[in-house]
PDB file of C-alpha atoms in Angstrom:
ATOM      1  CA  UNK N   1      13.942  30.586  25.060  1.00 46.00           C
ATOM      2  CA  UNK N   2      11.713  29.910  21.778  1.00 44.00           C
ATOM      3  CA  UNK N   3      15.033  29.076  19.903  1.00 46.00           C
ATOM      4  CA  UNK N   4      15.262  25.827  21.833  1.00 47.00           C
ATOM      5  CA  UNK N   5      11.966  24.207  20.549  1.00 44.00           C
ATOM      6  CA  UNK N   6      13.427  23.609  17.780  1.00 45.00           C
ATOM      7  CA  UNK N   7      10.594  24.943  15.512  1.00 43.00           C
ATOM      8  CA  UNK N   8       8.322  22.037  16.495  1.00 44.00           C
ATOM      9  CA  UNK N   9       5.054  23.604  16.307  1.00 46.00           C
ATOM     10  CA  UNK N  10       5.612  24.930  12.642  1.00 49.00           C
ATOM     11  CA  UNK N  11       4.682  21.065  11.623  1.00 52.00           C
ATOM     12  CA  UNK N  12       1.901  18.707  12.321  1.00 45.00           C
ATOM     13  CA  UNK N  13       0.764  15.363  11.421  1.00 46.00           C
ATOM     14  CA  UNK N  14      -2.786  14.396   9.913  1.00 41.00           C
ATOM     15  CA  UNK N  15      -4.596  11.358   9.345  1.00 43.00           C
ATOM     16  CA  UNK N  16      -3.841   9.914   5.937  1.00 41.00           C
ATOM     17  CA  UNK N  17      -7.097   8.174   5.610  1.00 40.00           C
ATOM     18  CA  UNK N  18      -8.834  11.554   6.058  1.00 40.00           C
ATOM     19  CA  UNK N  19      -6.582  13.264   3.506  1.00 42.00           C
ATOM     20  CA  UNK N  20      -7.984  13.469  -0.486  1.00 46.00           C
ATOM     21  CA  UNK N  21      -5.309  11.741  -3.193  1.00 45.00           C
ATOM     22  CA  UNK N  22      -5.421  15.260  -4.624  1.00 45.00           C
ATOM     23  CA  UNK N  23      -3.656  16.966  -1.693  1.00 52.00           C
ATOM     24  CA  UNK N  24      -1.074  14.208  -1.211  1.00 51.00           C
ATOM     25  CA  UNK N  25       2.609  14.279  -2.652  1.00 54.00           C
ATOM     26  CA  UNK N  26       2.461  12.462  -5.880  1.00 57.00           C
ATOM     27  CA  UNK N  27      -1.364  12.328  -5.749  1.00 82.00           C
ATOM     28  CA  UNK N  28      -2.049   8.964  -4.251  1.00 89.00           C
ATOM     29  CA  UNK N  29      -3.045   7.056  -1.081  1.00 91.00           C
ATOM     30  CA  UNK N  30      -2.831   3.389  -0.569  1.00 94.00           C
ATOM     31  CA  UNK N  31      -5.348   1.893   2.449  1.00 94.00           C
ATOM     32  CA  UNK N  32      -4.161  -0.241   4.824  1.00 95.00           C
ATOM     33  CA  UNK N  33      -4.663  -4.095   4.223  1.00 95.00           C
ATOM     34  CA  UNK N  34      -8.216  -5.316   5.529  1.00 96.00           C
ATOM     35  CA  UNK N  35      -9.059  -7.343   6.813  1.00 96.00           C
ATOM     36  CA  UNK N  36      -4.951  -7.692   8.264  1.00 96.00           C
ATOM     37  CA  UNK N  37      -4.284 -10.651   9.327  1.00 96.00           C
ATOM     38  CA  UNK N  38      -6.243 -12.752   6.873  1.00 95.00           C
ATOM     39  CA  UNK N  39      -7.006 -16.267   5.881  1.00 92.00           C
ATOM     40  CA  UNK N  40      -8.824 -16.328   2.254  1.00 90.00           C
ATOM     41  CA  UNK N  41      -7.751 -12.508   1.163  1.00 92.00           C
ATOM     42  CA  UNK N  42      -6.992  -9.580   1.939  1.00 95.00           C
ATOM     43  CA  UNK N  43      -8.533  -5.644  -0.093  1.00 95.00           C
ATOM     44  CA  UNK N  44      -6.359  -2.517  -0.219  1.00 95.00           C
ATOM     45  CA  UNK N  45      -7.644   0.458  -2.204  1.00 94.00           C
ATOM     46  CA  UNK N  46      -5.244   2.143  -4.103  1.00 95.00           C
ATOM     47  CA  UNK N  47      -6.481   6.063  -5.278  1.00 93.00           C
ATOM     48  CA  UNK N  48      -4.574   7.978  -7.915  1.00 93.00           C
ATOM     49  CA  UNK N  49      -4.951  11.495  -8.521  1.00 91.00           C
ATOM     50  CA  UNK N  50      -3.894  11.414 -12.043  1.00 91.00           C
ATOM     51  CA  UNK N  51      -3.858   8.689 -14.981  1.00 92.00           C
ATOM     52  CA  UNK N  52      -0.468   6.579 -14.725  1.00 93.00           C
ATOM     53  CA  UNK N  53       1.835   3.381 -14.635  1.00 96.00           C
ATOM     54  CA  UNK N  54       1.506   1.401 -11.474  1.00 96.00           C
ATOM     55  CA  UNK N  55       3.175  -1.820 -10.859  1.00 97.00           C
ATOM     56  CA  UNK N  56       1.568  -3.585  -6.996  1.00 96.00           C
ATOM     57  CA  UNK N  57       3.867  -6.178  -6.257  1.00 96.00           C
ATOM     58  CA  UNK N  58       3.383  -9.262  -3.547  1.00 96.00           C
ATOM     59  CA  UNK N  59       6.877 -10.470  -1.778  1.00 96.00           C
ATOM     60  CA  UNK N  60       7.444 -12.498   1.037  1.00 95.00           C
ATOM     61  CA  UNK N  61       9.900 -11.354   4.055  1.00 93.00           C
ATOM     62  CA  UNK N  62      13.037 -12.691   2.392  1.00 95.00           C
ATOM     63  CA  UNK N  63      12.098 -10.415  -1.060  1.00 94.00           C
ATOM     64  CA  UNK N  64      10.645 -13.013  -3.229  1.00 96.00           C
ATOM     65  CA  UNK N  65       7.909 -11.756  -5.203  1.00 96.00           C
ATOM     66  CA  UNK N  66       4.691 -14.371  -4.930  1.00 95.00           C
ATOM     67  CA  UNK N  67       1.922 -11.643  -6.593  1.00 94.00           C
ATOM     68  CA  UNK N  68       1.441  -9.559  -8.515  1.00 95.00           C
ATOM     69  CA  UNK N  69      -1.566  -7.833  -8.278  1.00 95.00           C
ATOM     70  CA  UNK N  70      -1.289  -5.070 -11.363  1.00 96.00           C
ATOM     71  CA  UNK N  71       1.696  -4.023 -14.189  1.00 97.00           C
ATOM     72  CA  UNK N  72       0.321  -1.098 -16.319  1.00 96.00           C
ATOM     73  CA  UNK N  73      -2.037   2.317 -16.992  1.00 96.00           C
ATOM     74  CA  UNK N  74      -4.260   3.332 -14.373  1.00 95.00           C
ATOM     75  CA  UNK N  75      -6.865   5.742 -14.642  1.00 94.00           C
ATOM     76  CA  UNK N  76      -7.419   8.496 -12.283  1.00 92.00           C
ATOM     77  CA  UNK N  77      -9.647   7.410  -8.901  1.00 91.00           C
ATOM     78  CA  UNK N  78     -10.642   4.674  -7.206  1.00 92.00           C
ATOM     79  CA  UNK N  79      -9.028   1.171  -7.816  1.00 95.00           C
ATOM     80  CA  UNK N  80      -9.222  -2.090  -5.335  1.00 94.00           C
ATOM     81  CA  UNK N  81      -6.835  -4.384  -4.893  1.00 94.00           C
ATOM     82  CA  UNK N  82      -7.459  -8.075  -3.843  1.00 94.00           C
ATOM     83  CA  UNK N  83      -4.456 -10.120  -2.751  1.00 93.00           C
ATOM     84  CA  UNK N  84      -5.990 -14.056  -2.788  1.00 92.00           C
ATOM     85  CA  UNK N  85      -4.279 -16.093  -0.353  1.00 90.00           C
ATOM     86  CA  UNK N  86      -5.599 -19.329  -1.099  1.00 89.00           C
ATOM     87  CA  UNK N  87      -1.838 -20.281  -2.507  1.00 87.00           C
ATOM     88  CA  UNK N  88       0.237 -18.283   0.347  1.00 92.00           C
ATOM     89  CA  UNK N  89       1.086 -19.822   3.269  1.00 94.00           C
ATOM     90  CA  UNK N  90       1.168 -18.379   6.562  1.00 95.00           C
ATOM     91  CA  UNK N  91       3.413 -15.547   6.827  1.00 95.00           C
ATOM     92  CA  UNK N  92       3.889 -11.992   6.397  1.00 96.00           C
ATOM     93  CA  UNK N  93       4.053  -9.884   3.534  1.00 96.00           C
ATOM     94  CA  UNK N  94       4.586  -6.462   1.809  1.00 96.00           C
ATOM     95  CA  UNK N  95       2.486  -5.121  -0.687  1.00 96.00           C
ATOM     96  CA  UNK N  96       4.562  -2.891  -2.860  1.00 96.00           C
ATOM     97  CA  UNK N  97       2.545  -0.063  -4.920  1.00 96.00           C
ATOM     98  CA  UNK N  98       4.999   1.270  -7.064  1.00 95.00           C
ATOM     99  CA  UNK N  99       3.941   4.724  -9.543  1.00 93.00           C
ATOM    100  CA  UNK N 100       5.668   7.117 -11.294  1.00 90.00           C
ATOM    101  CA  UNK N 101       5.614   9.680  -8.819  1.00 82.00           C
ATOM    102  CA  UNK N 102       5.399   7.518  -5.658  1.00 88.00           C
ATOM    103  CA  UNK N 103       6.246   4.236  -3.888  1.00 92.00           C
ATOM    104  CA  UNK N 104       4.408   3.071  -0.743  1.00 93.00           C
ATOM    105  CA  UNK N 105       4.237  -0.504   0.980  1.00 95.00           C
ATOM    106  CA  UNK N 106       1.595  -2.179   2.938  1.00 96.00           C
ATOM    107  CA  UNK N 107       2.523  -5.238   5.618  1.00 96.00           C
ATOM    108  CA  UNK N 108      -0.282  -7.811   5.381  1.00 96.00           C
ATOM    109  CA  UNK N 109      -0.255 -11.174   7.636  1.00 96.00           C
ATOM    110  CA  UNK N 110      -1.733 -14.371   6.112  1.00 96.00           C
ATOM    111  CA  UNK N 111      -2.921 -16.724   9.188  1.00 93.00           C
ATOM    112  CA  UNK N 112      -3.601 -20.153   8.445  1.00 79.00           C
TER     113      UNK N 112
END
C-alpha cells in the first residue's frame, strides 16, 4: 500500500546552480570549479546572502593546505575566486569554503 513508499514523493531535488543564495540553507552557493581540470587556473564564484567571515582554503589529497584563496569579512553577493596553478603540480584538490553558517568543498584537477 502507500505506507511502503516510504514517503518518497514528499521530497525532491533541484538544481543548485538554478537556486538564489537567498533560498539556500545558510545563504550561500559555491560554483563548481571551471574550467575543471585546468592547467594555468581555475574560477569558482562564491555568493553570500548576508555580510560574513569566510575562510577558502586550497589542500592537496593528503590534507596539506597549498592556498589560500581568502581569511576574513565578506560582503553580501557576488565574489570570484581564482585558484593560480602556476606553483601546483599536477594533482587533485579540494577547495574548502568555510562561513559561519556553512561549509562546502569543491574538487578541482590541475593537469600539467
Amino acid at each position: 500500500g502507500p505506507a511502503a513508499r516510504g514517503g518518497a514523493a514528499d521530497w525532491s531535488v533541484t538544481g543548485w546552480s538554478e537556486t538564489a543564495a537567498s533560498s539556500l540553507p545558510g545563504g550561500f552557493t559555491l560554483s563548481e570549479a571551471y574550467p575543471n581540470p585546468f592547467a594555468g587556473g581555475a574560477r569558482l564564484s562564491l555568493g553570500l546572502a548576508s555580510a560574513q567571515d569566510v575562510r577558502i582554503t586550497v589542500h592537496d589529497v593528503l590534507g596539506r593546505r597549498v592556498a589560500l584563496l581568502h581569511d576574513g569579512p565578506m560582503s553580501p553577493g557576488a565574489h570570484r575566486l581564482v585558484l593560480d596553478g602556476a606553483t601546483l603540480p599536477a594533482g587533485i584538490y579540494i577547495v574548502r569554503a568555510v562561513g559561519e553558517a556553512f561549509v562546502d568543498t569543491r574538487r578541482v584537477v590541475r593537469t600539467r
